[in-house]
Amino acid sequence: MNKIVKLTLVLFAFGAVVALLLGMVNMVTEGRIAALEKEKQDNAMQEVLPSSGYEELEYTGGNPNVLGIYRAGDAGYVVKVVESGSQGSVEMIVGLDKSFAVTGISIIKHSETSGLGAVAASTGADGRAFRNQFIGLTAAGVVKDGGTVQAITGATITSRAVCRGVNDAIAAAKTVG
Amino acid sequence: MNVKKQFKDGLITQNPVLVQLLGMCSTLAITTSLFNGVGMGLSVIVILTCCNIVISALRKVIPNDIRIAIYVVVIAGFVTIVDLLLKAFIPALSEALGVFIPLIVVNCIIIGRSEAFAAKNSVGASALDGIFQGLGYTLVLVAMCVIREFLAKGTFGGGMLDVANGFKVVFNGTGSGIHLFPSHYGALVMALPVGGFLTLGCLIALMQHLLRKSEQKKSEKKEAAE
């Protein structure tokens, strides 16, 4: 009996110390990480649809994957969406012109497999080629599903997630436009 | 402390992947380009060494009955702290290695070495064990990456060597690598999980063959001496 109590207490103590450390590190880093993410999102928005300012619009469409819609002056809309990829959520920024055609996409957060799904977000030539396929589209789908987007080799699930994100973004922008 | 033996154990006779068969999951999943192998290998060396040091320092405090639970708590906590610190203070490195860090939490090399080595040895020996076992792991990863990348895409140094913009080494996974033959002749299956199993299987077989051969030689020598 005593042994069980002792073991419980030791395990509890280890858990408590680690939790405390994690909490402290989180407190120190939380602000910086959020600021860096904000900066990344701003850069991504400039990349997909350059504008002098973005005005956040209220979205009432009810699609939980749509995280935010911004009006980019007269140029069109920028939509932030999240989709589930093959390893976790894929967060992306989709730029749309006034006729709801894609002006560019940028993936800001993901946990896809490096070398396969992660190509979608890569700044290398193959990543750019994949993302540029979406420019001008008003509906996206991979070739396998009858669309026009050439999926990333070995990463059809990730490619599909990006297509869904683009479609969700277009649908969401139509509700506010 | 026997540094030479530890070195040989880590890289060859007790190689974590090819002999102990630890950390196969990450080995199969990520070895598709050289950048992945080097990135994951370096991350594991650092974290394995640190975890070994922490576990070894705490080995007298940790009760035997619940040691595994405590290892898991310490390793997961440690990896998460490293992840958060990297994200906040070295975002460029986090961008490059970020995808590997969550994989390390579930990498059984870390818990395997805690259990097999750090729990029984001094802090210094455990630190060395971390470095050498990490090196052994990296070596296998790099070998698998080179083989799979070559067969699948016909490139060498994918993600790390940027030949398009002059010949240079980049460390952000964007380099295209050196094309040794056009990529459409590659056997794509080698980049998929199947190719991972095939390559790993062949490497393990080769390793076992070599180990057995050297053992045979040793016993023959012994017999001849007698």
Short mmCIF file of N, CA and C in Angstrom, two decimals, chain B residues 46-215:
data_model
loop_
_atom_site.label_atom_id
_atom_site.label_comp_id
_atom_site.label_asym_id
_atom_site.label_seq_id
_atom_site.Cartn_x
_atom_site.Cartn_y
_atom_site.Cartn_z
N VAL B 46 20.86 15.69 -31.18
CA VAL B 46 20.77 16.69 -30.12
C VAL B 46 19.81 16.23 -29.02
N ILE B 47 18.61 15.83 -29.43
CA ILE B 47 17.59 15.50 -28.42
C ILE B 47 17.93 14.22 -27.69
N LEU B 48 18.45 13.22 -28.41
CA LEU B 48 18.83 11.97 -27.76
C LEU B 48 19.92 12.21 -26.71
N THR B 49 20.91 13.02 -27.06
CA THR B 49 21.98 13.30 -26.11
C THR B 49 21.43 14.00 -24.88
N CYS B 50 20.59 15.02 -25.08
CA CYS B 50 20.04 15.76 -23.94
C CYS B 50 19.16 14.87 -23.08
N CYS B 51 18.30 14.06 -23.72
CA CYS B 51 17.42 13.20 -22.95
C CYS B 51 18.23 12.17 -22.17
N ASN B 52 19.27 11.62 -22.79
CA ASN B 52 20.12 10.66 -22.10
C ASN B 52 20.75 11.31 -20.86
N ILE B 53 21.21 12.55 -21.00
CA ILE B 53 21.82 13.24 -19.87
C ILE B 53 20.81 13.42 -18.74
N VAL B 54 19.61 13.89 -19.10
CA VAL B 54 18.59 14.14 -18.07
C VAL B 54 18.21 12.84 -17.36
N ILE B 55 17.93 11.79 -18.15
CA ILE B 55 17.51 10.52 -17.55
C ILE B 55 18.64 9.94 -16.69
N SER B 56 19.87 10.04 -17.19
CA SER B 56 20.98 9.50 -16.43
C SER B 56 21.17 10.26 -15.12
N ALA B 57 20.99 11.58 -15.16
CA ALA B 57 21.14 12.39 -13.95
C ALA B 57 20.06 12.05 -12.93
N LEU B 58 18.88 11.65 -13.44
CA LEU B 58 17.76 11.37 -12.54
C LEU B 58 17.65 9.90 -12.20
N ARG B 59 18.62 9.07 -12.65
CA ARG B 59 18.41 7.63 -12.57
C ARG B 59 18.30 7.12 -11.15
N LYS B 60 18.86 7.83 -10.18
CA LYS B 60 18.77 7.37 -8.79
C LYS B 60 17.43 7.77 -8.16
N VAL B 61 16.77 8.77 -8.75
CA VAL B 61 15.50 9.27 -8.20
C VAL B 61 14.31 8.51 -8.77
N ILE B 62 14.48 8.00 -10.00
CA ILE B 62 13.35 7.38 -10.68
C ILE B 62 13.11 5.98 -10.13
N PRO B 63 11.91 5.71 -9.56
CA PRO B 63 11.62 4.36 -9.06
C PRO B 63 11.52 3.38 -10.23
N ASN B 64 12.02 2.18 -10.02
CA ASN B 64 12.10 1.20 -11.09
C ASN B 64 10.74 0.86 -11.69
N ASP B 65 9.70 0.79 -10.81
CA ASP B 65 8.40 0.30 -11.28
C ASP B 65 7.73 1.22 -12.29
N ILE B 66 7.99 2.52 -12.17
CA ILE B 66 7.28 3.43 -13.07
C ILE B 66 8.26 4.18 -13.97
N ARG B 67 9.41 3.55 -14.24
CA ARG B 67 10.43 4.29 -14.98
C ARG B 67 9.98 4.67 -16.39
N ILE B 68 9.25 3.75 -17.06
CA ILE B 68 8.86 4.04 -18.45
C ILE B 68 7.93 5.25 -18.49
N ALA B 69 6.98 5.29 -17.57
CA ALA B 69 6.05 6.42 -17.56
C ALA B 69 6.82 7.72 -17.37
N ILE B 70 7.83 7.69 -16.50
CA ILE B 70 8.60 8.91 -16.25
C ILE B 70 9.44 9.28 -17.47
N TYR B 71 10.02 8.26 -18.13
CA TYR B 71 10.78 8.57 -19.35
C TYR B 71 9.90 9.30 -20.35
N VAL B 72 8.67 8.78 -20.52
CA VAL B 72 7.78 9.38 -21.51
C VAL B 72 7.50 10.84 -21.15
N VAL B 73 7.23 11.09 -19.87
CA VAL B 73 6.94 12.46 -19.44
C VAL B 73 8.14 13.36 -19.70
N VAL B 74 9.33 12.89 -19.31
CA VAL B 74 10.53 13.72 -19.46
C VAL B 74 10.82 13.98 -20.94
N ILE B 75 10.74 12.93 -21.77
CA ILE B 75 11.08 13.09 -23.19
C ILE B 75 10.08 14.01 -23.88
N ALA B 76 8.78 13.74 -23.65
CA ALA B 76 7.75 14.56 -24.32
C ALA B 76 7.88 16.02 -23.89
N GLY B 77 8.09 16.22 -22.57
CA GLY B 77 8.24 17.59 -22.08
C GLY B 77 9.46 18.26 -22.69
N PHE B 78 10.55 17.55 -22.72
CA PHE B 78 11.79 18.11 -23.25
C PHE B 78 11.66 18.49 -24.72
N VAL B 79 11.10 17.57 -25.51
CA VAL B 79 10.96 17.84 -26.95
C VAL B 79 10.04 19.03 -27.19
N THR B 80 8.95 19.11 -26.41
CA THR B 80 8.03 20.23 -26.60
C THR B 80 8.70 21.55 -26.26
N ILE B 81 9.50 21.55 -25.19
CA ILE B 81 10.20 22.78 -24.82
C ILE B 81 11.15 23.21 -25.94
N VAL B 82 11.91 22.25 -26.47
CA VAL B 82 12.83 22.56 -27.58
C VAL B 82 12.06 23.12 -28.77
N ASP B 83 10.92 22.47 -29.07
CA ASP B 83 10.10 22.90 -30.20
C ASP B 83 9.64 24.35 -30.03
N LEU B 84 9.14 24.66 -28.82
CA LEU B 84 8.64 26.02 -28.56
C LEU B 84 9.76 27.05 -28.65
N LEU B 85 10.91 26.71 -28.05
CA LEU B 85 12.04 27.65 -28.06
C LEU B 85 12.52 27.91 -29.48
N LEU B 86 12.62 26.83 -30.28
CA LEU B 86 13.04 26.99 -31.67
C LEU B 86 12.08 27.89 -32.42
N LYS B 87 10.77 27.64 -32.24
CA LYS B 87 9.75 28.41 -32.94
C LYS B 87 9.86 29.89 -32.61
N ALA B 88 10.14 30.17 -31.33
CA ALA B 88 10.12 31.58 -30.90
C ALA B 88 11.43 32.29 -31.22
N PHE B 89 12.56 31.60 -31.09
CA PHE B 89 13.83 32.32 -31.16
C PHE B 89 14.65 32.02 -32.41
N ILE B 90 14.47 30.84 -33.00
CA ILE B 90 15.22 30.55 -34.24
C ILE B 90 14.21 30.08 -35.29
N PRO B 91 13.30 30.97 -35.72
CA PRO B 91 12.22 30.52 -36.62
C PRO B 91 12.74 29.87 -37.90
N ALA B 92 13.90 30.32 -38.40
CA ALA B 92 14.39 29.74 -39.65
C ALA B 92 14.71 28.26 -39.47
N LEU B 93 15.37 27.93 -38.35
CA LEU B 93 15.71 26.53 -38.08
C LEU B 93 14.44 25.71 -37.82
N SER B 94 13.50 26.35 -37.12
CA SER B 94 12.25 25.67 -36.83
C SER B 94 11.50 25.35 -38.10
N GLU B 95 11.57 26.29 -39.05
CA GLU B 95 10.92 26.07 -40.34
C GLU B 95 11.52 24.86 -41.04
N ALA B 96 12.86 24.76 -40.96
CA ALA B 96 13.54 23.67 -41.66
C ALA B 96 13.34 22.34 -40.95
N LEU B 97 13.43 22.33 -39.62
CA LEU B 97 13.40 21.06 -38.89
C LEU B 97 12.07 20.82 -38.18
N GLY B 98 11.16 21.80 -38.28
CA GLY B 98 9.90 21.73 -37.53
C GLY B 98 9.13 20.44 -37.74
N VAL B 99 9.15 19.94 -38.99
CA VAL B 99 8.36 18.74 -39.25
C VAL B 99 8.95 17.51 -38.57
N PHE B 100 10.24 17.54 -38.22
CA PHE B 100 10.86 16.35 -37.64
C PHE B 100 10.66 16.26 -36.13
N ILE B 101 10.49 17.44 -35.50
CA ILE B 101 10.50 17.44 -34.04
C ILE B 101 9.35 16.65 -33.43
N PRO B 102 8.10 16.82 -33.92
CA PRO B 102 7.05 15.98 -33.32
C PRO B 102 7.33 14.49 -33.54
N LEU B 103 8.01 14.14 -34.62
CA LEU B 103 8.32 12.73 -34.88
C LEU B 103 9.26 12.16 -33.82
N ILE B 104 10.07 13.04 -33.22
CA ILE B 104 11.06 12.55 -32.27
C ILE B 104 10.40 12.07 -30.98
N VAL B 105 9.29 12.73 -30.60
CA VAL B 105 8.61 12.32 -29.37
C VAL B 105 8.26 10.84 -29.43
N VAL B 106 7.84 10.39 -30.60
CA VAL B 106 7.41 9.00 -30.72
C VAL B 106 8.52 8.11 -31.24
N ASN B 107 9.75 8.64 -31.29
CA ASN B 107 10.86 7.84 -31.78
C ASN B 107 11.37 6.94 -30.67
N CYS B 108 11.27 5.63 -30.86
CA CYS B 108 11.57 4.75 -29.75
C CYS B 108 13.07 4.62 -29.49
N ILE B 109 13.93 5.21 -30.36
CA ILE B 109 15.35 5.20 -30.04
C ILE B 109 15.57 5.94 -28.71
N ILE B 110 14.87 7.06 -28.54
CA ILE B 110 15.08 7.87 -27.35
C ILE B 110 14.74 7.06 -26.09
N ILE B 111 13.53 6.47 -26.10
CA ILE B 111 13.11 5.73 -24.91
C ILE B 111 13.93 4.44 -24.80
N GLY B 112 14.28 3.85 -25.94
CA GLY B 112 15.08 2.63 -25.93
C GLY B 112 16.43 2.85 -25.28
N ARG B 113 17.10 3.94 -25.63
CA ARG B 113 18.42 4.23 -25.07
C ARG B 113 18.31 4.66 -23.61
N SER B 114 17.21 5.35 -23.25
CA SER B 114 17.00 5.69 -21.84
C SER B 114 16.98 4.42 -21.01
N GLU B 115 16.19 3.47 -21.50
CA GLU B 115 15.99 2.23 -20.78
C GLU B 115 17.26 1.37 -20.77
N ALA B 116 17.90 1.25 -21.96
CA ALA B 116 18.99 0.30 -22.08
C ALA B 116 20.32 0.86 -21.59
N PHE B 117 20.48 2.17 -21.67
CA PHE B 117 21.80 2.71 -21.34
C PHE B 117 21.77 3.77 -20.23
N ALA B 118 21.02 4.85 -20.48
CA ALA B 118 21.09 6.00 -19.56
C ALA B 118 20.67 5.64 -18.14
N ALA B 119 19.75 4.68 -18.01
CA ALA B 119 19.26 4.33 -16.68
C ALA B 119 20.31 3.59 -15.86
N LYS B 120 21.38 3.10 -16.51
CA LYS B 120 22.36 2.29 -15.78
C LYS B 120 23.75 2.89 -15.78
N ASN B 121 23.96 3.97 -16.54
CA ASN B 121 25.32 4.48 -16.68
C ASN B 121 25.44 5.95 -16.27
N SER B 122 26.70 6.37 -16.15
CA SER B 122 26.95 7.72 -15.68
C SER B 122 26.54 8.75 -16.73
N VAL B 123 26.45 10.01 -16.30
CA VAL B 123 26.00 11.08 -17.17
C VAL B 123 26.91 11.21 -18.40
N GLY B 124 28.23 11.16 -18.16
CA GLY B 124 29.17 11.32 -19.27
C GLY B 124 29.02 10.22 -20.30
N ALA B 125 28.97 8.97 -19.82
CA ALA B 125 28.84 7.84 -20.75
C ALA B 125 27.52 7.92 -21.50
N SER B 126 26.47 8.38 -20.81
CA SER B 126 25.16 8.48 -21.45
C SER B 126 25.16 9.54 -22.53
N ALA B 127 25.86 10.64 -22.27
CA ALA B 127 25.94 11.70 -23.28
C ALA B 127 26.64 11.18 -24.53
N LEU B 128 27.75 10.45 -24.33
CA LEU B 128 28.47 9.87 -25.46
C LEU B 128 27.59 8.87 -26.20
N ASP B 129 26.87 8.07 -25.41
CA ASP B 129 25.97 7.09 -26.02
C ASP B 129 24.96 7.80 -26.92
N GLY B 130 24.42 8.92 -26.42
CA GLY B 130 23.46 9.68 -27.23
C GLY B 130 24.07 10.12 -28.54
N ILE B 131 25.29 10.66 -28.47
CA ILE B 131 25.94 11.16 -29.69
C ILE B 131 26.20 10.02 -30.66
N PHE B 132 26.77 8.91 -30.16
CA PHE B 132 27.15 7.82 -31.05
C PHE B 132 25.94 7.09 -31.62
N GLN B 133 24.94 6.82 -30.76
CA GLN B 133 23.73 6.17 -31.27
C GLN B 133 23.04 7.08 -32.27
N GLY B 134 23.03 8.39 -31.97
CA GLY B 134 22.44 9.35 -32.91
C GLY B 134 23.17 9.34 -34.24
N LEU B 135 24.50 9.25 -34.17
CA LEU B 135 25.30 9.19 -35.39
C LEU B 135 24.98 7.94 -36.19
N GLY B 136 24.85 6.82 -35.48
CA GLY B 136 24.51 5.56 -36.15
C GLY B 136 23.18 5.66 -36.86
N TYR B 137 22.22 6.28 -36.19
CA TYR B 137 20.89 6.49 -36.77
C TYR B 137 21.00 7.39 -38.00
N THR B 138 21.75 8.49 -37.87
CA THR B 138 21.91 9.42 -38.99
C THR B 138 22.54 8.74 -40.19
N LEU B 139 23.54 7.92 -39.91
CA LEU B 139 24.25 7.21 -40.98
C LEU B 139 23.28 6.37 -41.81
N VAL B 140 22.41 5.61 -41.11
CA VAL B 140 21.46 4.76 -41.81
C VAL B 140 20.46 5.62 -42.58
N LEU B 141 19.98 6.69 -41.93
CA LEU B 141 19.03 7.57 -42.61
C LEU B 141 19.63 8.10 -43.91
N VAL B 142 20.87 8.58 -43.82
CA VAL B 142 21.51 9.16 -45.00
C VAL B 142 21.68 8.11 -46.09
N ALA B 143 22.09 6.90 -45.69
CA ALA B 143 22.25 5.83 -46.68
C ALA B 143 20.93 5.54 -47.37
N MET B 144 19.85 5.45 -46.56
CA MET B 144 18.55 5.16 -47.15
C MET B 144 18.08 6.29 -48.04
N CYS B 145 18.32 7.52 -47.60
CA CYS B 145 17.90 8.68 -48.40
C CYS B 145 18.59 8.66 -49.75
N VAL B 146 19.90 8.42 -49.73
CA VAL B 146 20.67 8.45 -50.98
C VAL B 146 20.14 7.38 -51.93
N ILE B 147 19.92 6.16 -51.41
CA ILE B 147 19.45 5.06 -52.26
C ILE B 147 18.06 5.35 -52.81
N ARG B 148 17.15 5.73 -51.90
CA ARG B 148 15.75 5.90 -52.33
C ARG B 148 15.60 7.09 -53.25
N GLU B 149 16.31 8.17 -52.93
CA GLU B 149 16.19 9.36 -53.75
C GLU B 149 16.70 9.09 -55.15
N PHE B 150 17.84 8.37 -55.22
CA PHE B 150 18.43 8.08 -56.52
C PHE B 150 17.49 7.21 -57.35
N LEU B 151 16.95 6.14 -56.74
CA LEU B 151 16.10 5.23 -57.50
C LEU B 151 14.77 5.86 -57.86
N ALA B 152 14.25 6.72 -56.97
CA ALA B 152 12.92 7.27 -57.20
C ALA B 152 12.94 8.45 -58.15
N LYS B 153 13.89 9.36 -57.94
CA LYS B 153 13.85 10.59 -58.72
C LYS B 153 15.11 10.81 -59.54
N GLY B 154 16.12 9.97 -59.34
CA GLY B 154 17.35 10.15 -60.10
C GLY B 154 18.16 11.34 -59.66
N THR B 155 17.96 11.77 -58.40
CA THR B 155 18.73 12.93 -57.93
C THR B 155 19.62 12.54 -56.77
N PHE B 156 20.58 13.39 -56.49
CA PHE B 156 21.40 13.23 -55.30
C PHE B 156 21.39 14.56 -54.53
N GLY B 157 21.20 14.48 -53.23
CA GLY B 157 21.27 15.70 -52.42
C GLY B 157 20.02 16.54 -52.48
N GLY B 158 18.86 15.92 -52.69
CA GLY B 158 17.60 16.66 -52.79
C GLY B 158 17.36 17.49 -51.54
N GLY B 159 16.98 18.75 -51.73
CA GLY B 159 16.69 19.63 -50.60
C GLY B 159 17.92 20.31 -50.06
N MET B 160 19.11 19.77 -50.35
CA MET B 160 20.30 20.35 -49.74
C MET B 160 21.25 20.97 -50.74
N LEU B 161 21.35 20.36 -51.93
CA LEU B 161 22.25 20.91 -52.93
C LEU B 161 21.41 21.69 -53.94
N ASP B 162 21.75 22.95 -54.11
CA ASP B 162 21.01 23.79 -55.04
C ASP B 162 21.90 24.02 -56.26
N VAL B 163 21.63 23.28 -57.35
CA VAL B 163 22.46 23.45 -58.54
C VAL B 163 21.86 24.47 -59.50
N ALA B 164 20.55 24.74 -59.33
CA ALA B 164 19.89 25.67 -60.25
C ALA B 164 20.48 27.08 -60.11
N ASN B 165 20.77 27.48 -58.88
CA ASN B 165 21.31 28.83 -58.64
C ASN B 165 22.79 28.75 -58.31
N GLY B 166 23.55 28.16 -59.18
CA GLY B 166 24.96 27.98 -58.86
C GLY B 166 25.07 26.81 -57.90
N PHE B 167 26.24 26.25 -57.78
CA PHE B 167 26.40 25.06 -56.95
C PHE B 167 26.60 25.46 -55.49
N LYS B 168 25.58 25.27 -54.67
CA LYS B 168 25.77 25.60 -53.26
C LYS B 168 24.91 24.71 -52.37
N VAL B 169 25.28 24.69 -51.10
CA VAL B 169 24.55 23.88 -50.15
C VAL B 169 23.57 24.78 -49.41
N VAL B 170 22.29 24.44 -49.47
CA VAL B 170 21.30 25.21 -48.73
C VAL B 170 20.72 24.32 -47.64
N PHE B 171 20.28 24.94 -46.56
CA PHE B 171 19.71 24.12 -45.50
C PHE B 171 18.28 24.50 -45.19
N ASN B 172 17.44 24.52 -46.23
CA ASN B 172 16.02 24.80 -45.97
C ASN B 172 15.11 23.89 -46.77
N GLY B 173 15.69 22.84 -47.38
CA GLY B 173 14.86 21.87 -48.07
C GLY B 173 14.34 22.34 -49.42
N THR B 174 14.92 23.40 -50.01
CA THR B 174 14.40 23.87 -51.29
C THR B 174 15.28 23.50 -52.47
N GLY B 175 16.52 23.08 -52.23
CA GLY B 175 17.42 22.74 -53.33
C GLY B 175 16.85 21.59 -54.14
N SER B 176 17.18 21.54 -55.42
CA SER B 176 16.59 20.50 -56.25
C SER B 176 17.49 19.28 -56.35
N GLY B 177 18.74 19.38 -55.92
CA GLY B 177 19.64 18.24 -56.00
C GLY B 177 20.25 18.11 -57.39
N ILE B 178 21.22 17.20 -57.50
CA ILE B 178 21.88 16.98 -58.79
C ILE B 178 21.11 15.90 -59.53
N HIS B 179 20.69 16.21 -60.75
CA HIS B 179 19.98 15.20 -61.53
C HIS B 179 20.97 14.26 -62.19
N LEU B 180 20.90 12.98 -61.81
CA LEU B 180 21.80 12.00 -62.40
C LEU B 180 21.16 11.34 -63.60
N PHE B 181 19.84 11.22 -63.60
CA PHE B 181 19.11 10.82 -64.81
C PHE B 181 17.73 11.48 -64.74
N PRO B 182 17.06 11.66 -65.88
CA PRO B 182 15.78 12.39 -65.87
C PRO B 182 14.79 11.76 -64.91
N SER B 183 14.02 12.58 -64.20
CA SER B 183 13.21 12.06 -63.10
C SER B 183 12.09 11.15 -63.58
N HIS B 184 11.65 11.29 -64.85
CA HIS B 184 10.53 10.43 -65.25
C HIS B 184 10.95 8.99 -65.50
N TYR B 185 12.27 8.71 -65.48
CA TYR B 185 12.70 7.32 -65.55
C TYR B 185 12.77 6.67 -64.17
N GLY B 186 12.59 7.47 -63.13
CA GLY B 186 12.72 6.96 -61.76
C GLY B 186 11.60 6.01 -61.40
N ALA B 187 11.87 5.11 -60.47
CA ALA B 187 10.84 4.21 -59.97
C ALA B 187 10.21 4.88 -58.76
N LEU B 188 9.09 5.52 -59.00
CA LEU B 188 8.46 6.33 -57.97
C LEU B 188 8.14 5.53 -56.71
N VAL B 189 7.93 4.25 -56.92
CA VAL B 189 7.53 3.40 -55.80
C VAL B 189 8.58 3.46 -54.68
N MET B 190 9.84 3.75 -55.05
CA MET B 190 10.89 3.81 -54.05
C MET B 190 10.70 4.98 -53.08
N ALA B 191 9.98 6.04 -53.51
CA ALA B 191 9.75 7.17 -52.62
C ALA B 191 8.55 6.91 -51.71
N LEU B 192 7.75 5.91 -52.05
CA LEU B 192 6.56 5.60 -51.26
C LEU B 192 6.94 4.60 -50.15
N PRO B 193 6.02 4.35 -49.20
CA PRO B 193 6.36 3.46 -48.09
C PRO B 193 6.91 2.10 -48.54
N VAL B 194 6.39 1.56 -49.62
CA VAL B 194 6.87 0.26 -50.10
C VAL B 194 8.38 0.29 -50.32
N GLY B 195 8.83 1.34 -51.00
CA GLY B 195 10.25 1.48 -51.27
C GLY B 195 11.05 1.58 -49.99
N GLY B 196 10.46 2.22 -48.98
CA GLY B 196 11.13 2.33 -47.69
C GLY B 196 11.37 0.96 -47.09
N PHE B 197 10.33 0.12 -47.10
CA PHE B 197 10.46 -1.23 -46.54
C PHE B 197 11.51 -2.02 -47.31
N LEU B 198 11.45 -1.94 -48.65
CA LEU B 198 12.39 -2.69 -49.48
C LEU B 198 13.83 -2.29 -49.15
N THR B 199 14.08 -0.97 -49.14
CA THR B 199 15.44 -0.50 -48.89
C THR B 199 15.92 -0.91 -47.51
N LEU B 200 15.04 -0.70 -46.50
CA LEU B 200 15.44 -1.02 -45.14
C LEU B 200 15.71 -2.51 -44.99
N GLY B 201 14.86 -3.32 -45.60
CA GLY B 201 15.04 -4.77 -45.55
C GLY B 201 16.40 -5.18 -46.11
N CYS B 202 16.74 -4.62 -47.28
CA CYS B 202 18.02 -4.96 -47.91
C CYS B 202 19.18 -4.51 -47.02
N LEU B 203 19.07 -3.31 -46.46
CA LEU B 203 20.16 -2.81 -45.62
C LEU B 203 20.35 -3.67 -44.38
N ILE B 204 19.23 -4.07 -43.77
CA ILE B 204 19.33 -4.91 -42.56
C ILE B 204 19.99 -6.25 -42.92
N ALA B 205 19.55 -6.82 -44.05
CA ALA B 205 20.13 -8.10 -44.47
C ALA B 205 21.64 -7.96 -44.70
N LEU B 206 22.02 -6.89 -45.37
CA LEU B 206 23.44 -6.66 -45.65
C LEU B 206 24.23 -6.54 -44.34
N MET B 207 23.65 -5.79 -43.41
CA MET B 207 24.32 -5.56 -42.12
C MET B 207 24.49 -6.88 -41.37
N GLN B 208 23.43 -7.69 -41.33
CA GLN B 208 23.50 -8.97 -40.63
C GLN B 208 24.55 -9.87 -41.26
N HIS B 209 24.59 -9.86 -42.61
CA HIS B 209 25.57 -10.67 -43.34
C HIS B 209 26.98 -10.26 -42.94
N LEU B 210 27.24 -8.95 -42.94
CA LEU B 210 28.58 -8.47 -42.63
C LEU B 210 28.96 -8.79 -41.18
N LEU B 211 27.99 -8.59 -40.28
CA LEU B 211 28.28 -8.85 -38.86
C LEU B 211 28.61 -10.32 -38.65
N ARG B 212 27.81 -11.18 -39.31
CA ARG B 212 28.01 -12.61 -39.14
C ARG B 212 29.38 -13.02 -39.68
N LYS B 213 29.72 -12.45 -40.83
CA LYS B 213 30.98 -12.77 -41.48
C LYS B 213 32.16 -12.40 -40.56
N SER B 214 32.09 -11.23 -39.98
CA SER B 214 33.20 -10.79 -39.15
C SER B 214 33.28 -11.65 -37.89
N GLU B 215 32.12 -12.10 -37.41
CA GLU B 215 32.12 -12.97 -36.24
C GLU B 215 32.76 -14.31 -36.56
#
